[in-house]
Amino acid sequence: MMKKEVWMVAILVLVATISAGLLGFVNVTTRPIIEKNELRKLRESVLDSIKVDYNQDNLEDKFTSEIKTKTIDGKEIFFRYNDEGKLTAVAFEVTGSGFQGPISGLISLKPNLETIIGLEMLSQQETPGLGARITEEWFLKQFNGKKIKPELKIVKNPGDAINKVDAITGATRTSKAIQGLINDDVKHVRNKILTDKVMEGFRNE
Amino acid sequence: MNNTKDLFMAGIWEDNPVFSQMLGLCITLAITNKVANGVTMGVAVFFVLTASSFVVSLIGDTVPRRVRIPVFMLVIATFVTLVYMFLQAFFMPLSQALGAYVGLIITNCVILGRLESFSSENSPWDSLVDAAGVATGFALALIAMSVVRELLGFGTLFGVQVLGSGWTPWVSMILAPGGFLVLGMLIWIQRAISPVEEE
């Protein structure tokens, strides 16, 4: 009897060890590739949201020449200046809880921090075919040129209102989540991180 | 069942995991509103099911009965995590599209069901054939359902517009009720073609 129980435990430990070893090995080998993918995706999203043209070969060059990155209060903020050194766009990550898990996107704004230039999705775990449609072109394109003033609203039948975009049918909670995370994070960056004085300071760096 | 072809075909039609055994319905209802989701989930389940069936058929005799479920779960979870990391590293867009559903393969009872009722008591070769048949049956069921639902719900197939712009999408088809309706209809059709004999 005793022997049987020892055998039981031994088998479990053995299988768990093999499994852990295998996963550890694959994790170590794939992690650098995954991290590279994520960095690339972030840079692509920054350029996409600011509407900078690039292709797969010149992504790195474009990013380093066009974009200045600053970490303020632990948040990475991306600035783009034109040839005369005038600030033309500010981009940063917006994150929050969706319906099924965390959602993170990348938003870029004009220097007034009110007008949206573009919005891209970085990661989400919403329901495929419903909430997950927030990654689709038609949904994201609506945000271009909209104003977060006083607040952005994601509603049914938005009409021509400058601060409203169309929600996704069947994914009310995801739509509300996007609305909330954009409003909250933009407000936070506006009030806590980027005062006019701070932005003025970066101009010459 | 010694005939390889019969063993394989059984998983596809008579013992189809979705339409006949009624297993894995949670995933089936959740992801079948787009054909691309159905295909990817089908491929992922195929890999996990065949790989874990093979491993379990090798170690089935050694594992004491009382710890077989934890051991099976470990094997399944290992393969699912491998698939997840592999997708993230080499098929980034695909892994983002499937999101949380890859992890849910672990709890897919089609897989645990096959390991428990077949692989643990049969030879590696028979287990592979059985797993391949059942996984193909599962994938075909997902695809059959998602074709109907995407076509009626979005008017598209693989995201390409198929029905003209005059088509009004049936929104309920992409929501849960549409899933139940289509599942019921397809089971009806399958049973009408090959009726189950009451024992």
Tab-separated table of C-alpha atoms in Angstrom:
chain	number	residue	atom	x	y	z
A	1	MET	CA	0.000	0.000	0.000
A	2	MET	CA	2.714	2.413	1.061
A	3	LYS	CA	4.693	1.548	-2.024
A	4	LYS	CA	1.742	2.341	-4.252
A	5	GLU	CA	1.393	5.835	-2.838
A	6	VAL	CA	5.081	6.581	-3.213
A	7	TRP	CA	4.864	5.429	-6.821
A	8	MET	CA	1.847	7.698	-7.397
A	9	VAL	CA	3.674	10.754	-6.063
A	10	ALA	CA	6.839	9.831	-7.937
A	11	ILE	CA	4.987	9.645	-11.267
A	12	LEU	CA	3.324	13.013	-10.715
A	13	VAL	CA	6.626	14.637	-9.751
A	14	LEU	CA	8.326	13.072	-12.756
A	15	VAL	CA	5.694	14.218	-15.261
A	16	ALA	CA	5.618	17.703	-13.720
A	17	THR	CA	9.412	17.957	-13.879
A	18	ILE	CA	9.579	16.927	-17.510
A	19	SER	CA	6.759	19.323	-18.364
A	20	ALA	CA	8.363	22.220	-16.464
A	21	GLY	CA	11.744	21.558	-18.042
A	22	LEU	CA	10.292	21.468	-21.536
A	23	LEU	CA	8.261	24.659	-21.031
A	24	GLY	CA	11.204	26.431	-19.423
A	25	PHE	CA	13.407	25.563	-22.363
A	26	VAL	CA	10.870	26.707	-24.966
A	27	ASN	CA	10.144	29.846	-22.941
A	28	VAL	CA	13.812	30.794	-22.835
A	29	THR	CA	14.212	30.205	-26.577
A	30	THR	CA	11.054	32.025	-27.651
A	31	ARG	CA	11.162	34.942	-25.203
A	32	PRO	CA	13.685	37.097	-27.115
A	33	ILE	CA	11.650	36.609	-30.304
A	34	ILE	CA	8.395	37.458	-28.521
A	35	GLU	CA	9.935	40.569	-26.951
A	36	LYS	CA	11.299	41.659	-30.316
A	37	ASN	CA	7.842	41.149	-31.834
A	38	GLU	CA	6.256	43.228	-29.097
A	39	LEU	CA	8.743	46.090	-29.447
A	40	ARG	CA	8.247	46.036	-33.197
A	41	LYS	CA	4.485	46.039	-32.798
A	42	LEU	CA	4.717	49.012	-30.402
A	43	ARG	CA	6.872	50.988	-32.819
A	44	GLU	CA	4.625	50.124	-35.759
A	45	SER	CA	1.618	51.266	-33.741
A	46	VAL	CA	3.290	54.551	-32.800
A	47	LEU	CA	4.106	55.302	-36.442
A	48	ASP	CA	0.696	54.058	-37.644
A	49	SER	CA	-1.192	56.166	-35.146
A	50	ILE	CA	0.776	59.304	-36.054
A	51	LYS	CA	0.302	58.436	-39.760
A	52	VAL	CA	4.002	58.245	-40.613
A	53	ASP	CA	4.747	56.172	-43.708
A	54	TYR	CA	7.233	53.358	-43.265
A	55	ASN	CA	7.884	49.882	-44.586
A	56	GLN	CA	9.132	46.684	-42.981
A	57	ASP	CA	12.781	47.493	-43.810
A	58	ASN	CA	13.062	51.088	-42.640
A	59	LEU	CA	10.887	50.782	-39.511
A	60	GLU	CA	13.814	51.103	-37.078
A	61	ASP	CA	15.396	54.055	-38.924
A	62	LYS	CA	12.105	55.868	-39.314
A	63	PHE	CA	11.277	55.378	-35.664
A	64	THR	CA	14.594	56.675	-34.341
A	65	SER	CA	14.700	59.633	-36.718
A	66	GLU	CA	11.053	60.692	-36.374
A	67	ILE	CA	10.194	59.921	-32.776
A	68	LYS	CA	11.645	61.096	-29.458
A	69	THR	CA	10.788	58.902	-26.512
A	70	LYS	CA	10.584	60.212	-22.945
A	71	THR	CA	9.683	58.300	-19.833
A	72	ILE	CA	7.773	60.586	-17.499
A	73	ASP	CA	6.341	59.311	-14.222
A	74	GLY	CA	6.976	55.784	-15.431
A	75	LYS	CA	4.950	56.291	-18.621
A	76	GLU	CA	6.595	56.217	-22.030
A	77	ILE	CA	5.518	59.190	-24.131
A	78	PHE	CA	6.363	59.503	-27.820
A	79	PHE	CA	6.891	62.946	-29.346
A	80	ARG	CA	7.139	63.857	-32.989
A	81	TYR	CA	8.606	67.158	-34.172
A	82	ASN	CA	8.519	68.508	-37.729
A	83	ASP	CA	11.550	69.821	-39.637
A	84	GLU	CA	11.285	73.239	-37.981
A	85	GLY	CA	11.393	71.601	-34.578
A	86	LYS	CA	7.740	72.229	-33.882
A	87	LEU	CA	5.868	69.561	-31.901
A	88	THR	CA	3.274	67.925	-34.172
A	89	ALA	CA	2.117	64.838	-32.286
A	90	VAL	CA	2.140	63.207	-28.872
A	91	ALA	CA	1.493	59.470	-28.541
A	92	PHE	CA	1.191	57.146	-25.565
A	93	GLU	CA	-0.332	53.880	-24.414
A	94	VAL	CA	-3.862	53.765	-23.037
A	95	THR	CA	-4.774	50.747	-20.925
A	96	GLY	CA	-7.708	49.469	-18.924
A	97	SER	CA	-9.956	46.486	-18.277
A	98	GLY	CA	-12.115	45.236	-21.099
A	99	PHE	CA	-14.956	42.761	-20.935
A	100	GLN	CA	-12.715	39.681	-20.765
A	101	GLY	CA	-9.271	40.991	-19.894
A	102	PRO	CA	-6.909	43.931	-20.146
A	103	ILE	CA	-7.032	46.073	-23.278
A	104	SER	CA	-4.159	48.255	-24.346
A	105	GLY	CA	-4.025	50.628	-27.251
A	106	LEU	CA	-1.873	53.427	-28.543
A	107	ILE	CA	-3.340	56.860	-29.078
A	108	SER	CA	-1.745	59.830	-30.750
A	109	LEU	CA	-2.957	63.388	-30.234
A	110	LYS	CA	-2.258	66.803	-31.652
A	111	PRO	CA	-0.179	68.989	-29.294
A	112	ASN	CA	-3.404	70.509	-27.905
A	113	LEU	CA	-3.943	67.033	-26.361
A	114	GLU	CA	-7.578	67.174	-27.491
A	115	THR	CA	-7.715	66.122	-31.119
A	116	ILE	CA	-7.052	62.470	-31.916
A	117	ILE	CA	-4.704	61.803	-34.815
A	118	GLY	CA	-5.024	58.048	-34.673
A	119	LEU	CA	-5.747	55.034	-32.483
A	120	GLU	CA	-4.218	51.538	-32.714
A	121	MET	CA	-4.795	48.417	-30.614
A	122	LEU	CA	-1.810	46.720	-28.992
A	123	SER	CA	-3.441	43.828	-27.185
A	124	GLN	CA	-6.912	42.660	-26.209
A	125	GLN	CA	-8.702	39.452	-25.252
A	126	GLU	CA	-12.262	40.353	-26.190
A	127	THR	CA	-14.789	37.935	-27.691
A	128	PRO	CA	-13.782	37.023	-31.254
A	129	GLY	CA	-16.291	38.413	-33.731
A	130	LEU	CA	-17.783	40.810	-31.184
A	131	GLY	CA	-15.567	42.800	-28.824
A	132	ALA	CA	-12.479	41.758	-30.751
A	133	ARG	CA	-13.739	43.861	-33.655
A	134	ILE	CA	-12.135	46.865	-31.912
A	135	THR	CA	-9.003	45.876	-33.848
A	136	GLU	CA	-10.765	46.292	-37.198
A	137	GLU	CA	-9.926	49.165	-39.515
A	138	TRP	CA	-13.449	50.637	-39.744
A	139	PHE	CA	-13.697	50.943	-35.981
A	140	LEU	CA	-10.278	52.514	-35.424
A	141	LYS	CA	-10.567	54.878	-38.399
A	142	GLN	CA	-13.581	56.571	-36.834
A	143	PHE	CA	-11.388	58.075	-34.118
A	144	ASN	CA	-9.255	60.092	-36.524
A	145	GLY	CA	-9.902	63.805	-36.007
A	146	LYS	CA	-12.351	63.310	-33.127
A	147	LYS	CA	-11.995	65.556	-30.082
A	148	ILE	CA	-11.758	64.389	-26.494
A	149	LYS	CA	-13.668	67.432	-25.322
A	150	PRO	CA	-15.200	67.382	-22.852
A	151	GLU	CA	-15.142	63.595	-23.183
A	152	LEU	CA	-15.055	61.017	-25.939
A	153	LYS	CA	-18.277	59.043	-26.269
A	154	ILE	CA	-18.737	55.671	-27.971
A	155	VAL	CA	-22.441	55.367	-28.717
A	156	LYS	CA	-24.992	53.955	-31.127
A	157	ASN	CA	-25.803	56.345	-34.001
A	158	PRO	CA	-23.168	58.993	-33.202
A	159	GLY	CA	-24.234	61.336	-35.996
A	160	ASP	CA	-21.672	63.995	-36.869
A	161	ALA	CA	-20.763	64.968	-33.306
A	162	ILE	CA	-17.071	65.814	-33.025
A	163	ASN	CA	-16.643	63.819	-29.793
A	164	LYS	CA	-18.691	60.706	-30.680
A	165	VAL	CA	-17.867	57.462	-32.508
A	166	ASP	CA	-20.011	54.435	-33.372
A	167	ALA	CA	-20.120	51.568	-30.877
A	168	ILE	CA	-19.878	47.879	-31.822
A	169	THR	CA	-23.208	46.046	-31.986
A	170	GLY	CA	-23.291	43.223	-29.455
A	171	ALA	CA	-20.209	44.479	-27.631
A	172	THR	CA	-21.543	47.285	-25.459
A	173	ARG	CA	-19.241	46.511	-22.532
A	174	THR	CA	-16.133	46.492	-24.731
A	175	SER	CA	-17.190	49.771	-26.358
A	176	LYS	CA	-17.749	51.339	-22.932
A	177	ALA	CA	-14.363	50.028	-21.781
A	178	ILE	CA	-12.576	51.669	-24.720
A	179	GLN	CA	-14.416	54.923	-24.046
A	180	GLY	CA	-13.384	54.793	-20.382
A	181	LEU	CA	-9.743	53.932	-20.904
A	182	ILE	CA	-9.225	56.627	-23.522
A	183	ASN	CA	-10.895	59.341	-21.439
A	184	ASP	CA	-9.141	58.348	-18.210
A	185	ASP	CA	-5.641	57.934	-19.581
A	186	VAL	CA	-5.758	61.045	-21.751
A	187	LYS	CA	-7.010	63.060	-18.778
A	188	HIS	CA	-4.225	61.617	-16.640
A	189	VAL	CA	-1.528	62.466	-19.163
A	190	ARG	CA	-3.008	65.923	-19.676
A	191	ASN	CA	-3.222	66.817	-16.007
A	192	LYS	CA	-0.418	64.984	-14.326
A	193	ILE	CA	2.278	64.520	-16.907
A	194	LEU	CA	2.173	67.010	-19.753
A	195	THR	CA	1.688	70.605	-18.804
A	196	ASP	CA	2.578	73.245	-21.412
A	197	LYS	CA	5.757	73.920	-19.493
A	198	VAL	CA	6.868	70.308	-19.670
A	199	MET	CA	6.250	70.122	-23.414
A	200	GLU	CA	8.054	73.429	-23.945
A	201	GLY	CA	11.055	71.935	-22.191
A	202	PHE	CA	11.363	69.024	-24.617
A	203	ARG	CA	11.308	71.177	-27.678
A	204	ASN	CA	15.018	71.808	-27.730
A	205	GLU	CA	16.230	68.445	-26.578
B	1	MET	CA	-11.825	-1.385	-34.292
B	2	ASN	CA	-8.680	-2.515	-35.988
B	3	ASN	CA	-9.233	-0.972	-39.346
B	4	THR	CA	-7.313	2.307	-39.514
B	5	LYS	CA	-9.707	3.911	-41.960
B	6	ASP	CA	-12.805	3.010	-39.910
B	7	LEU	CA	-11.164	4.314	-36.778
B	8	PHE	CA	-10.345	7.619	-38.460
B	9	MET	CA	-13.762	8.030	-40.123
B	10	ALA	CA	-15.651	7.273	-36.896
B	11	GLY	CA	-14.272	10.443	-35.334
B	12	ILE	CA	-15.409	12.487	-38.299
B	13	TRP	CA	-18.977	11.278	-38.715
B	14	GLU	CA	-20.658	8.705	-36.402
B	15	ASP	CA	-18.748	9.726	-33.298
B	16	ASN	CA	-18.245	13.362	-34.248
B	17	PRO	CA	-17.211	15.049	-30.986
B	18	VAL	CA	-19.570	18.003	-31.431
B	19	PHE	CA	-22.631	16.669	-33.261
B	20	SER	CA	-22.673	13.181	-31.829
B	21	GLN	CA	-20.802	13.153	-28.522
B	22	MET	CA	-21.790	16.726	-27.604
B	23	LEU	CA	-18.347	17.550	-26.265
B	24	GLY	CA	-16.378	20.789	-26.424
B	25	LEU	CA	-19.603	22.749	-26.906
B	26	CYS	CA	-18.396	25.753	-24.912
B	27	ILE	CA	-15.566	26.488	-27.339
B	28	THR	CA	-17.770	25.538	-30.282
B	29	LEU	CA	-20.446	28.074	-29.373
B	30	ALA	CA	-17.948	30.780	-28.423
B	31	ILE	CA	-15.611	30.969	-31.389
B	32	THR	CA	-17.620	29.869	-34.424
B	33	ASN	CA	-18.847	33.300	-35.495
B	34	LYS	CA	-15.948	33.656	-37.930
B	35	VAL	CA	-14.502	30.991	-40.229
B	36	ALA	CA	-10.904	32.101	-39.587
B	37	ASN	CA	-11.384	31.495	-35.843
B	38	GLY	CA	-12.838	28.057	-36.533
B	39	VAL	CA	-9.918	27.024	-38.742
B	40	THR	CA	-7.234	28.245	-36.321
B	41	MET	CA	-8.904	26.622	-33.324
B	42	GLY	CA	-9.305	23.421	-35.348
B	43	VAL	CA	-5.592	23.323	-36.187
B	44	ALA	CA	-4.535	24.090	-32.601
B	45	VAL	CA	-6.813	21.379	-31.179
B	46	PHE	CA	-5.535	18.932	-33.806
B	47	PHE	CA	-1.953	19.447	-32.660
B	48	VAL	CA	-2.720	19.297	-28.939
B	49	LEU	CA	-4.998	16.259	-29.244
B	50	THR	CA	-2.684	14.136	-31.414
B	51	ALA	CA	0.424	15.033	-29.409
B	52	SER	CA	-1.125	14.373	-25.993
B	53	SER	CA	-2.868	11.197	-27.232
B	54	PHE	CA	0.467	9.847	-28.391
B	55	VAL	CA	2.220	10.662	-25.114
B	56	VAL	CA	-0.614	9.289	-22.985
B	57	SER	CA	-0.765	6.049	-24.974
B	58	LEU	CA	2.958	5.584	-24.237
B	59	ILE	CA	2.715	6.223	-20.493
B	60	GLY	CA	-0.884	5.051	-19.974
B	61	ASP	CA	0.090	1.697	-18.394
B	62	THR	CA	2.659	3.214	-16.056
B	63	VAL	CA	0.420	5.878	-14.558
B	64	PRO	CA	-1.592	4.692	-11.527
B	65	ARG	CA	-5.364	5.038	-12.089
B	66	ARG	CA	-5.827	7.397	-9.178
B	67	VAL	CA	-3.535	10.112	-10.542
B	68	ARG	CA	-4.349	9.684	-14.214
B	69	ILE	CA	-6.479	12.856	-14.492
B	70	PRO	CA	-3.775	15.178	-13.037
B	71	VAL	CA	-1.180	13.539	-15.289
B	72	PHE	CA	-3.395	13.922	-18.378
B	73	MET	CA	-4.082	17.558	-17.511
B	74	LEU	CA	-0.356	18.215	-17.134
B	75	VAL	CA	0.348	16.687	-20.525
B	76	ILE	CA	-2.449	18.683	-22.194
B	77	ALA	CA	-1.480	21.937	-20.459
B	78	THR	CA	2.139	21.486	-21.500
B	79	PHE	CA	1.245	21.120	-25.172
B	80	VAL	CA	-1.234	24.006	-25.073
B	81	THR	CA	1.367	26.304	-23.507
B	82	LEU	CA	3.865	25.225	-26.163
B	83	VAL	CA	1.355	26.104	-28.898
B	84	TYR	CA	0.700	29.453	-27.217
B	85	MET	CA	4.378	30.419	-27.006
B	86	PHE	CA	5.002	29.160	-30.534
B	87	LEU	CA	2.132	31.249	-31.935
B	88	GLN	CA	3.303	34.346	-30.066
B	89	ALA	CA	6.842	33.974	-31.357
B	90	PHE	CA	6.167	33.074	-34.977
B	91	PHE	CA	2.523	33.930	-35.734
B	92	MET	CA	1.964	37.112	-33.750
B	93	PRO	CA	-1.191	38.348	-35.571
B	94	LEU	CA	-2.841	34.932	-35.296
B	95	SER	CA	-2.133	34.640	-31.596
B	96	GLN	CA	-3.596	38.097	-31.039
B	97	ALA	CA	-6.728	37.202	-32.962
B	98	LEU	CA	-7.357	34.106	-30.845
B	99	GLY	CA	-6.500	35.844	-27.596
B	100	ALA	CA	-7.689	33.902	-24.580
B	101	TYR	CA	-9.097	30.983	-26.511
B	102	VAL	CA	-5.803	29.149	-26.958
B	103	GLY	CA	-5.570	28.736	-23.180
B	104	LEU	CA	-9.110	27.390	-23.125
B	105	ILE	CA	-8.053	24.344	-25.158
B	106	ILE	CA	-6.763	22.924	-21.858
B	107	THR	CA	-10.324	22.628	-20.593
B	108	ASN	CA	-11.718	21.254	-23.850
B	109	CYS	CA	-13.356	18.001	-22.773
B	110	VAL	CA	-12.960	16.510	-26.263
B	111	ILE	CA	-9.261	16.143	-25.455
B	112	LEU	CA	-9.552	14.815	-21.915
B	113	GLY	CA	-12.355	12.541	-23.132
B	114	ARG	CA	-10.187	10.912	-25.801
B	115	LEU	CA	-7.213	10.478	-23.459
B	116	GLU	CA	-9.381	8.924	-20.756
B	117	SER	CA	-11.509	6.644	-22.925
B	118	PHE	CA	-9.144	5.694	-25.730
B	119	SER	CA	-5.454	6.646	-25.660
B	120	SER	CA	-4.732	5.386	-22.152
B	121	GLU	CA	-5.831	1.868	-23.171
B	122	ASN	CA	-4.700	1.593	-26.784
B	123	SER	CA	-1.494	1.403	-28.799
B	124	PRO	CA	0.318	4.603	-29.845
B	125	TRP	CA	-0.581	4.069	-33.514
B	126	ASP	CA	-4.308	3.497	-32.873
B	127	SER	CA	-4.323	6.464	-30.505
B	128	LEU	CA	-2.773	8.716	-33.137
B	129	VAL	CA	-5.320	7.624	-35.754
B	130	ASP	CA	-8.206	8.025	-33.325
B	131	ALA	CA	-6.968	11.460	-32.207
B	132	ALA	CA	-6.466	12.608	-35.791
B	133	GLY	CA	-9.991	11.466	-36.706
B	134	VAL	CA	-11.668	13.084	-33.730
B	135	ALA	CA	-9.652	16.313	-34.146
B	136	THR	CA	-10.545	16.459	-37.839
B	137	GLY	CA	-14.193	15.870	-36.934
B	138	PHE	CA	-13.999	18.656	-34.369
B	139	ALA	CA	-12.363	21.047	-36.853
B	140	LEU	CA	-14.942	20.230	-39.538
B	141	ALA	CA	-17.777	20.807	-37.083
B	142	LEU	CA	-16.282	24.205	-36.127
B	143	ILE	CA	-15.898	25.120	-39.783
B	144	ALA	CA	-19.435	23.975	-40.696
B	145	MET	CA	-20.888	26.104	-37.908
B	146	SER	CA	-18.741	29.143	-38.588
B	147	VAL	CA	-19.511	29.127	-42.315
B	148	VAL	CA	-23.251	29.349	-41.584
B	149	ARG	CA	-22.842	31.941	-38.830
B	150	GLU	CA	-20.342	34.227	-40.580
B	151	LEU	CA	-22.317	34.095	-43.836
B	152	LEU	CA	-25.621	35.028	-42.208
B	153	GLY	CA	-24.212	37.234	-39.442
B	154	PHE	CA	-21.711	39.318	-41.391
B	155	GLY	CA	-22.474	38.449	-45.021
B	156	THR	CA	-18.818	37.448	-45.393
B	157	LEU	CA	-16.607	34.346	-45.579
B	158	PHE	CA	-13.010	34.617	-44.279
B	159	GLY	CA	-13.749	38.340	-43.972
B	160	VAL	CA	-14.474	38.672	-47.715
B	161	GLN	CA	-17.870	40.092	-48.644
B	162	VAL	CA	-19.895	37.290	-50.242
B	163	LEU	CA	-23.504	38.413	-49.988
B	164	GLY	CA	-24.374	41.642	-51.767
B	165	SER	CA	-24.679	45.001	-50.035
B	166	GLY	CA	-28.451	44.534	-50.008
B	167	TRP	CA	-27.988	41.816	-47.391
B	168	THR	CA	-28.997	42.790	-43.868
B	169	PRO	CA	-26.700	40.913	-41.464
B	170	TRP	CA	-28.492	38.791	-38.855
B	171	VAL	CA	-26.763	40.131	-35.785
B	172	SER	CA	-28.168	37.350	-33.608
B	173	MET	CA	-26.140	34.846	-35.672
B	174	ILE	CA	-22.840	36.182	-34.289
B	175	LEU	CA	-24.230	36.237	-30.756
B	176	ALA	CA	-24.812	33.221	-28.512
B	177	PRO	CA	-28.433	32.524	-29.603
B	178	GLY	CA	-27.292	32.086	-33.213
B	179	GLY	CA	-24.689	29.598	-32.011
B	180	PHE	CA	-27.280	27.467	-30.240
B	181	LEU	CA	-29.660	27.648	-33.206
B	182	VAL	CA	-27.078	26.613	-35.788
B	183	LEU	CA	-25.728	23.871	-33.506
B	184	GLY	CA	-29.249	22.477	-33.089
B	185	MET	CA	-29.919	22.566	-36.820
B	186	LEU	CA	-26.655	20.844	-37.713
B	187	ILE	CA	-27.176	18.126	-35.078
B	188	TRP	CA	-30.658	17.604	-36.516
B	189	ILE	CA	-29.230	17.207	-40.025
B	190	GLN	CA	-26.483	14.840	-38.854
B	191	ARG	CA	-28.978	12.681	-36.917
B	192	ALA	CA	-31.419	12.637	-39.818
B	193	ILE	CA	-28.745	11.245	-42.123
B	194	SER	CA	-27.410	8.666	-39.701
B	195	PRO	CA	-29.926	8.001	-36.911
B	196	VAL	CA	-28.627	6.849	-33.546
B	197	GLU	CA	-30.027	3.466	-32.536
B	198	GLU	CA	-31.484	3.492	-29.060
B	199	GLU	CA	-29.963	0.806	-26.928
